[in-house]
XYZ file of C-alpha atoms in Angstrom:
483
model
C 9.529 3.202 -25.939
C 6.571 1.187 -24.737
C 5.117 1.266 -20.915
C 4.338 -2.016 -19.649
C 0.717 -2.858 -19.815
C -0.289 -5.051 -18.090
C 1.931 -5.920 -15.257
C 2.021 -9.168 -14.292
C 0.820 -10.290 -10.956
C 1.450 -13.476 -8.903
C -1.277 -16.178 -9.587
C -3.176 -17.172 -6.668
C -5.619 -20.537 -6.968
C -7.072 -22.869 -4.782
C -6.531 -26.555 -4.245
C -6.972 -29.691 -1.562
C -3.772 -31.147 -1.586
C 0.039 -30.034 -1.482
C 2.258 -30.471 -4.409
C 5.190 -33.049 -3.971
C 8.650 -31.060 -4.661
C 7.268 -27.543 -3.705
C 7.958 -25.686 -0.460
C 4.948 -25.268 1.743
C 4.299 -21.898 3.325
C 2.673 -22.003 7.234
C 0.959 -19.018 8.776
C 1.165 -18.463 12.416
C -1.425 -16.192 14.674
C 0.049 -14.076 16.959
C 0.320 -14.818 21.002
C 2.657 -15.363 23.485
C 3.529 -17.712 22.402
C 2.802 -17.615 19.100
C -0.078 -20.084 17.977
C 0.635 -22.008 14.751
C -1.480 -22.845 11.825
C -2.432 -25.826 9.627
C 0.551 -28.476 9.441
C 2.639 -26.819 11.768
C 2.537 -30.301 14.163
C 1.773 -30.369 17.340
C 4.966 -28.595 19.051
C 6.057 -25.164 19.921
C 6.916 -22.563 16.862
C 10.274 -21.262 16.664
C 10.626 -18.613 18.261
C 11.614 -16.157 15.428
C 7.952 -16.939 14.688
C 6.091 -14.103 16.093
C 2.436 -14.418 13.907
C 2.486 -10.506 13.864
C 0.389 -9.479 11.486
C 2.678 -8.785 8.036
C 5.722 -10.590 9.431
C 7.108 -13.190 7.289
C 10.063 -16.188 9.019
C 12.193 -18.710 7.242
C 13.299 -21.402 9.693
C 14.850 -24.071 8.817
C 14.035 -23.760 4.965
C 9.963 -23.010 5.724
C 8.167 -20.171 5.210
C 5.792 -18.696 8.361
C 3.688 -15.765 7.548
C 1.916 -14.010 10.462
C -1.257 -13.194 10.550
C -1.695 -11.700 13.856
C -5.094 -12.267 15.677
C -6.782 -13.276 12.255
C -8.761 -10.175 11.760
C -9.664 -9.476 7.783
C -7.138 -6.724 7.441
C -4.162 -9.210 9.396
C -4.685 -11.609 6.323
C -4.456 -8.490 3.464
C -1.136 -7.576 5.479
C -0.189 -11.171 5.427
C 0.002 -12.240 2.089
C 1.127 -8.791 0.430
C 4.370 -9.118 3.252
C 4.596 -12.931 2.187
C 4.838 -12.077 -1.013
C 7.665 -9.570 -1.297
C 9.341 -12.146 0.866
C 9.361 -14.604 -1.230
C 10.118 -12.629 -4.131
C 13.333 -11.618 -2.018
C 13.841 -15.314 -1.794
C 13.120 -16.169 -5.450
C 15.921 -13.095 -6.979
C 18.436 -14.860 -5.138
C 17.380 -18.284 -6.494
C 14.858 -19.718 -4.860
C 11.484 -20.967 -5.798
C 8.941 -19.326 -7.696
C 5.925 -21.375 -7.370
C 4.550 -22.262 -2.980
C 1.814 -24.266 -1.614
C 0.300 -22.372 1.318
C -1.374 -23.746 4.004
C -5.028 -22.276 5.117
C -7.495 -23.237 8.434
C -10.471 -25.033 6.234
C -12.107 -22.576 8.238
C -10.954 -19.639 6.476
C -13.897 -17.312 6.354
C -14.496 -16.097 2.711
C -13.611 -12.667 3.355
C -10.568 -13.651 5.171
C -9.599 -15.912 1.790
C -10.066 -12.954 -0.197
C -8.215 -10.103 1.569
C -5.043 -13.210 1.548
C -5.475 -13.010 -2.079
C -5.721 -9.456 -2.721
C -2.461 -8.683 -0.719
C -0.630 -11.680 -2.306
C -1.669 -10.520 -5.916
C -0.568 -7.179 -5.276
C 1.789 -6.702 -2.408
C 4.637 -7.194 -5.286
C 3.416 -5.008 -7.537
C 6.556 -3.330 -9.630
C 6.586 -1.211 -12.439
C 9.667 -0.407 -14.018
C 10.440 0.182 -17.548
C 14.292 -0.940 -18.041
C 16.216 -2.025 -20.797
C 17.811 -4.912 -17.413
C 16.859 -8.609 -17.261
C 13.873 -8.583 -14.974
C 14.676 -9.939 -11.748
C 13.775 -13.615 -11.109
C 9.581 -13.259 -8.922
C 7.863 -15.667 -7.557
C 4.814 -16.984 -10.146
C 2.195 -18.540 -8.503
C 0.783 -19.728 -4.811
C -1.543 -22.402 -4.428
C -3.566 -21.814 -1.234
C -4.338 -25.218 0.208
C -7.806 -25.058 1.939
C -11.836 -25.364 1.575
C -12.232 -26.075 -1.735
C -15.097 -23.450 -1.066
C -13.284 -20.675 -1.003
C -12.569 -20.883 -4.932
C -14.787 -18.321 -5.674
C -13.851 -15.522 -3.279
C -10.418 -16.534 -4.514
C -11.547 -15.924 -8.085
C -12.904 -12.653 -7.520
C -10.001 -11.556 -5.400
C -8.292 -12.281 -8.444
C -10.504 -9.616 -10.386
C -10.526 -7.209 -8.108
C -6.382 -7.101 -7.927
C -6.150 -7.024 -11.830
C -8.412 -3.782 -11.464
C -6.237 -2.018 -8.601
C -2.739 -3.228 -10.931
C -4.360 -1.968 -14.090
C -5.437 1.267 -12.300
C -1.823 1.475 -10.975
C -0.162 1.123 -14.129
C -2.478 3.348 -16.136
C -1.449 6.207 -13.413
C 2.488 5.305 -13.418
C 2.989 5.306 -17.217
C 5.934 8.357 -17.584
C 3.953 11.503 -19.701
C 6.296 11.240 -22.891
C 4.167 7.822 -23.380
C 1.064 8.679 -21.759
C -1.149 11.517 -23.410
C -5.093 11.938 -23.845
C -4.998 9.475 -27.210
C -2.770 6.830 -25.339
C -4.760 6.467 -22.176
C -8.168 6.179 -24.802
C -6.563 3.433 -26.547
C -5.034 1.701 -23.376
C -8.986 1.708 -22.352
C -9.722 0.379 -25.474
C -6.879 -2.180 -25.085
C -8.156 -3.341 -21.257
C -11.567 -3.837 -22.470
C -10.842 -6.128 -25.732
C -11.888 -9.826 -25.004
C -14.299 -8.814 -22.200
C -17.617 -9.660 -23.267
C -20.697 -6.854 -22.983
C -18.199 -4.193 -22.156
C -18.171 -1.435 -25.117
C -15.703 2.001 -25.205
C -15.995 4.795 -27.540
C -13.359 7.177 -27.745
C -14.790 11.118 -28.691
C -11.855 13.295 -30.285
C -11.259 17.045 -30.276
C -13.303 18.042 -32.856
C -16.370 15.882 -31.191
C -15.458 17.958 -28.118
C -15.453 20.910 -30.337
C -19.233 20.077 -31.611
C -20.356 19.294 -28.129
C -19.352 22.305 -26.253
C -16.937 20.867 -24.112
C -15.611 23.750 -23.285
C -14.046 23.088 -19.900
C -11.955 19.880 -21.560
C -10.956 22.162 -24.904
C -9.501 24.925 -22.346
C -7.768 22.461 -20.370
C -6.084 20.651 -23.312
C -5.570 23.786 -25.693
C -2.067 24.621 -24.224
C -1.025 20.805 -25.610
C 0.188 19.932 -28.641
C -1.615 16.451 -27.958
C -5.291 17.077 -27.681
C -7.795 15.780 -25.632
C -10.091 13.067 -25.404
C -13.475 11.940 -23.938
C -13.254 8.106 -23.238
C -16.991 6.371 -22.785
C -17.253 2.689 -21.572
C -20.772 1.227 -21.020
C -21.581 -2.086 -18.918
C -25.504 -2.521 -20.034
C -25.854 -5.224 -16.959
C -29.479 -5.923 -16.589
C -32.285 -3.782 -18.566
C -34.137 -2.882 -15.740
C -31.342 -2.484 -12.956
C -30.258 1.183 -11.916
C -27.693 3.136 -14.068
C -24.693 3.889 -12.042
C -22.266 6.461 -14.115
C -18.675 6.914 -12.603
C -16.865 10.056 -13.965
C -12.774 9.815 -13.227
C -10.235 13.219 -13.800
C -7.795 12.208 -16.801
C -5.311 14.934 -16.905
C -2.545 12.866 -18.015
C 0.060 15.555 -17.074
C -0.451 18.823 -15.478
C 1.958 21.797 -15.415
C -1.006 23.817 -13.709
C -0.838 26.077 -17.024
C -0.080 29.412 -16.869
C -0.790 28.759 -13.247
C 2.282 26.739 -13.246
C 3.177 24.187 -10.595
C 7.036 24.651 -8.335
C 9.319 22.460 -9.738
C 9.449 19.957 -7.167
C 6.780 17.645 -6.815
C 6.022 18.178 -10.803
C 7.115 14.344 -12.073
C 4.488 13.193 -9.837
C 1.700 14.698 -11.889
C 2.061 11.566 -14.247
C -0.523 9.871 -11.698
C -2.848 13.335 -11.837
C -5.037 11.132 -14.325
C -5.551 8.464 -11.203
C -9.681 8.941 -10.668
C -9.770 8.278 -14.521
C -7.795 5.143 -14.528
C -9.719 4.006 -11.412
C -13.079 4.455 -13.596
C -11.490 2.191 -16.721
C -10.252 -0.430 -14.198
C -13.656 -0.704 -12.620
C -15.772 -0.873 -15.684
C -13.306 -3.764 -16.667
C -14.461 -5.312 -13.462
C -17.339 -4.859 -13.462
C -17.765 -6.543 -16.652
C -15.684 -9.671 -15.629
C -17.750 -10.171 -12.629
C -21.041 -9.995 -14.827
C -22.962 -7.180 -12.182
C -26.686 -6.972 -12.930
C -25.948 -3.029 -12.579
C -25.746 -1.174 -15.785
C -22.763 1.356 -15.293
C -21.049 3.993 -17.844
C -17.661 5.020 -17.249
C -16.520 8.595 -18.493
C -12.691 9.713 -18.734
C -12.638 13.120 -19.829
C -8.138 13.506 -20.957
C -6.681 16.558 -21.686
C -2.903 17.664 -20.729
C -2.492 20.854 -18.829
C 0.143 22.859 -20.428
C 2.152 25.578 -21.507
C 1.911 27.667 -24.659
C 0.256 30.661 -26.364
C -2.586 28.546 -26.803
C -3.276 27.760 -23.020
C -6.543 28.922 -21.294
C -5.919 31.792 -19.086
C -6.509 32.993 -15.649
C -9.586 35.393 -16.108
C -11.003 33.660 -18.943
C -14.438 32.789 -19.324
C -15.597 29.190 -20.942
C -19.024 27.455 -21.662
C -19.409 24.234 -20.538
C -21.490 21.288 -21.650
C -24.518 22.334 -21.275
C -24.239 25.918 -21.887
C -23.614 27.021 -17.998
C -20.298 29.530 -17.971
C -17.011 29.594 -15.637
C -15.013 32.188 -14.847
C -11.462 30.948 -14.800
C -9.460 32.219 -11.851
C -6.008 29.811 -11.343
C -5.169 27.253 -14.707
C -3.847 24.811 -11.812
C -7.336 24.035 -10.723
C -8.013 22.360 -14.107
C -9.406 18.958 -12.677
C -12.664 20.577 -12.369
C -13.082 22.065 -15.465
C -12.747 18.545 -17.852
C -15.249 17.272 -14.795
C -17.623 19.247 -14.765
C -18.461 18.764 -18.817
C -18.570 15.518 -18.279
C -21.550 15.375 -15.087
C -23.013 18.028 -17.042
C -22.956 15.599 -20.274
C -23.640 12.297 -17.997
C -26.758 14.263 -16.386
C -28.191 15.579 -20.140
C -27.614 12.512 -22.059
C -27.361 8.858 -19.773
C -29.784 9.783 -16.967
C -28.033 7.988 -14.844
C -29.646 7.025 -11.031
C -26.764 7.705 -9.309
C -23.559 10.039 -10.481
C -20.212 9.100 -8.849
C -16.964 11.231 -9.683
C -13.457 10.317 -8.571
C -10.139 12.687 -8.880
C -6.930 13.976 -7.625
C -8.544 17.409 -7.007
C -7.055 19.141 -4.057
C -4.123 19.346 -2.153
C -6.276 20.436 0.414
C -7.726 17.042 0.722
C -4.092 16.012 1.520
C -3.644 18.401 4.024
C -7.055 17.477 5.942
C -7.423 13.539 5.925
C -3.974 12.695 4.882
C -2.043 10.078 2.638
C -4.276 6.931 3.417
C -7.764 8.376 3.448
C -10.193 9.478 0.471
C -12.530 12.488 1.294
C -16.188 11.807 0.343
C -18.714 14.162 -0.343
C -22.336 13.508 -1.015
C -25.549 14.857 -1.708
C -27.322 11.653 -1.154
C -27.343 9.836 2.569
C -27.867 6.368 1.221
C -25.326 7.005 -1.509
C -22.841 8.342 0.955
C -23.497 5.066 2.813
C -22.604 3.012 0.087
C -19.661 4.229 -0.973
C -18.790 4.442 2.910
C -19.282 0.741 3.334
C -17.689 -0.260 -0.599
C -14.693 1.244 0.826
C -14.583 -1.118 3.682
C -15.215 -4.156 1.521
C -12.257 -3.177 -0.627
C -9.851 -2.072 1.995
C -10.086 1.125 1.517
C -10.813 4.421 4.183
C -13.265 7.401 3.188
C -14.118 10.046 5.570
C -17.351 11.847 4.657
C -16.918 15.836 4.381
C -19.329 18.578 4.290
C -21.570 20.638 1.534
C -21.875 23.855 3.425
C -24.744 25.799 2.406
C -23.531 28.914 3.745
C -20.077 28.702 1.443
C -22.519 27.386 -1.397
C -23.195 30.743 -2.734
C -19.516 31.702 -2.769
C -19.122 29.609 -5.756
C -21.167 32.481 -8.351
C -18.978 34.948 -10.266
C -19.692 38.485 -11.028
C -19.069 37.906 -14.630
C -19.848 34.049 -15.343
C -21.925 31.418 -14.159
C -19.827 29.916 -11.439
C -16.641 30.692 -10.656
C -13.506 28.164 -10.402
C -12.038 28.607 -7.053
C -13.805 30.067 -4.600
C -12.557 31.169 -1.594
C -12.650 28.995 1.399
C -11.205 25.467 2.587
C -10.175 24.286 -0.878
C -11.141 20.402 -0.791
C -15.397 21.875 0.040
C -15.568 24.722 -2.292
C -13.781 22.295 -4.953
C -16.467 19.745 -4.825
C -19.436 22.948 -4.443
C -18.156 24.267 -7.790
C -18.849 20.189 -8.845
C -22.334 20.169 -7.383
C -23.704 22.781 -9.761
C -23.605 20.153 -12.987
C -25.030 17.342 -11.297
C -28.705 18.544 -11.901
C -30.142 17.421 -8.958
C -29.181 13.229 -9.169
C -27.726 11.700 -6.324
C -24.129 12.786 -6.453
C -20.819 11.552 -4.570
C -17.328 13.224 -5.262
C -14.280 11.346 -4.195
C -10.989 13.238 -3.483
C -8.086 10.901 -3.607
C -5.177 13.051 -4.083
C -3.949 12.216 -1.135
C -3.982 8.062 -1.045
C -3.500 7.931 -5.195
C 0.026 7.695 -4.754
C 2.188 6.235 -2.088
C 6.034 7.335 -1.366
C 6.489 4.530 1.127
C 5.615 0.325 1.384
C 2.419 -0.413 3.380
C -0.059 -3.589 3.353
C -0.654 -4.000 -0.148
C 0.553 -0.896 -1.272
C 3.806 -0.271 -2.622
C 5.624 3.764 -3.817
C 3.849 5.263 -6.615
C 0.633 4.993 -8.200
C -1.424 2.898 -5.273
C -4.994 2.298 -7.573
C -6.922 3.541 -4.438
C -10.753 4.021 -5.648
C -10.469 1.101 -7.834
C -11.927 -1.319 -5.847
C -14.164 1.056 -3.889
C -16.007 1.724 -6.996
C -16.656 -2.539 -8.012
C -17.796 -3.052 -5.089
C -19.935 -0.178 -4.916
C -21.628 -1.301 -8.120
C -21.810 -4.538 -6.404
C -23.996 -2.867 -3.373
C -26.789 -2.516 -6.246
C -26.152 -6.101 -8.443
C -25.455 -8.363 -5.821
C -22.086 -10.236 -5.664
C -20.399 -8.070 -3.529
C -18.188 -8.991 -1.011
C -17.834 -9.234 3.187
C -15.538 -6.416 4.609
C -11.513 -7.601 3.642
C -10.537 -4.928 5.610
């Protein structure tokens, strides 16, 4: 059995005119009563027409979409509910392919958050031996011919959030440490300037990567270290993104209830949000140079699995003492800062997993927790996420819960005591050596149980776009807030 890679996603262009013989699509703002767009005519909208913001009408055999007072985010919610209208419409036989009409006026940012829900608001992933359904293929977007670009590289920055999604939602019989290497390998054929190297267990073995050989040692499928470099520009900062690959976790000998297990297909999210971005990254040509690294392993077990109590030497040489196997994420992450600080000097050091359910608990399903070291870094990231659509809520380093992370017998210790999400990224902090360092938490808005915006159940890709457009803050070519 083979997991679909990539899925495809509905083609969105931009052109002047309308097509003869295909249905037009007209948006409506919202008001009382509701005020309609381009070649609506002159008269009154139906009144089924609302122009709420993600409400779609068919009247009379055309399409309205709403787009509420016009705001960035309305147009996102727009065309991701337009979208799984229409491919509502086109199951039971009716067009795949709509012209949609746009004010000429359409601010870039606007044009791009349209494109970014249309692209993905139909996302599906299913692996089925069934006929797939009939979906809508493409929407031409009739407006400015200047807003081609920002259409473009709405374009780019969907493919990352559906490749990120599908890495995540591949089942775990597929999915191990050597599949997601070679699906990174896969993503990044054809795109020129973007190189990956894929480090086995017996390179992990070499390097003293202790904390990824512990993790993956229960498995009968070992682990990997993925490394993709973007060079950029020569003399442009070196931006390294480090993303959690645990392609399945049992929590070890630590091991997880029952319920709520299957999900831990998408525990390898922050990793699959680092390959997406560097894929990016490399299609938009940033002047940044940025190295992506994916430390895989599979948390499992056996009589081979790491221990509660245990003692391992990371990267590096510094020591953990291992108190709960479930808190694995950590472990493969911090040999890889440690190994990003000692060997790629990077400028900045960005990490991004599904680390604690305590993060969950505190911000929620819809909101990352970001921790920094850094101010301006912290602002970045910060104002990335509102470019791309997506909410961060800066948390706290504590100095006074700082020392809780040493052991009496190691180094460090794995889980300190304390509110979980904090001393989490603490224990992170001490293999950063001092360079700017953020640490993004998305276990709680990686995966989605419900439809919202442009986000449908499962793996959502959140991060994804966060991280382009934070590399984007440095190279230039980033984008207006899409809300």
């Amino acid at each position: 059995m083979r997991a679909p890679l990539p899925t495809p996603l509905v083609a969105v262009e931009v052109a002047t005119t309308l097509r003869r013989g295909v249905p037009a699509v007209l948006v409506a703002f919202a008001g009382d009563p509701a005020r309609p767009g381009p070649g609506a005519g002159e008269g009154p909208l139906p009144d089924e027409v609302t122009g709420k913001a993600g409400t779609t009408s068919k009247v009379a055999g055309t399409w309205y979409a709403g787009v509420g007072d016009g705001e960035v985010a309305d147009w996102r919610k727009a065309g991701a509910a337009l979208v799984r209208a229409l491919h509502g419409d086109a199951e039971h036989g009716g067009p795949t392919s709509y012209d949609v009409r746009l004010p000429r006026d359409l601010p870039p940012a606007a044009a791009e958050a349209f494109t970014l829900g249309a692209a993905l608001g139909g996302y599906r992933y299913k692996i089925t031996g069934a006929e797939e359904p009939k979906r809508v293929k493409s929407l031409r977007l009739v407006t400015a011919p200047e807003l081609a670009d920002a259409v473009r590289r709405a374009g780019t920055l969907a493919a990352a959030t559906a490749l990120s999604r599908d890495l995540a939602n591949a089942p775990s019989n597929v999915k191990d440490p050597a599949w997601l290497a070679s699906a990174a390998v896969r993503a990044a054929q054809g795109v020129p300037g973007l190189r990956v190297e894929v480090r086995d267990e017996r390179w992990l073995a070499a390097h003293d990567f202790g904390g990824v050989l512990a993790v993956g040692g229960g498995s009968s499928r070992p682990p990997r270290l993925v490394e993709l470099t973007w060079e950029g520009e020569a003399n442009a900062p070196h931006l390294v993104l480090v993303g959690k690959g645990i392609t399945f976790d049992t929590g070890g000998i630590s091991i997880k209830p029952a319920d709520g297990m299957h999900l831990m297909r998408t525990d390898m999210s922050g990793g699959a949000a680092v390959v997406s971005a560097l894929v990016a990254i490399a299609r938009l040509g940033l002047p940044i140079r940025v190295t992506g690294l994916v430390p895989a392993a599979e948390n499992h077990v056996s009589g081979s699995a790491y221990r509660p109590g245990d003692v391992i030497k990371h990267y590096g040489g510094k020591t953990t003492e291992v108190t709960n196997t479930d808190a694995e994420g950590r472990l493969v992450l911090a040999d890889a800062l440690a190994y990003a600080v000692d060997t790629l000097k990077p400028d900045h050091l960005v990490d991004v997993a599904t680390l604690t359910g305590a993060m969950k608990v505190t911000l929620g399903l819809r909101t990352g927790g970001l921790f920094a070291t850094d101010d301006d870094l912290a602002r970045r990231v910060a104002e990335a996420g509102r470019a791309a659509g997506e909410q961060w809520w800066r948390m706290p380093l504590p100095e006074d819960l700082a020392e809780d992370v040493r052991s009496d017998i190691a180094d460090v210790r794995q889980c300190p005591p304390g509110p979980g999400g904090i001393t989490a990224a603490l224990f992170l902090k001490e293999f950063t050596g001092g360079v700017p360092w953020a640490h993004l938490d998305i276990a709680g808005p990686a995966r989605a149980d419900k439809t919202y915006d442009e986000v449908v159940p499962g793996a959502t890709g959140f991060a994804a776009r966060t991280l382009v457009e934070l590399a984007a803050s440095w190279g230039g070519g980033g984008a207006d807030t899409i809300g």
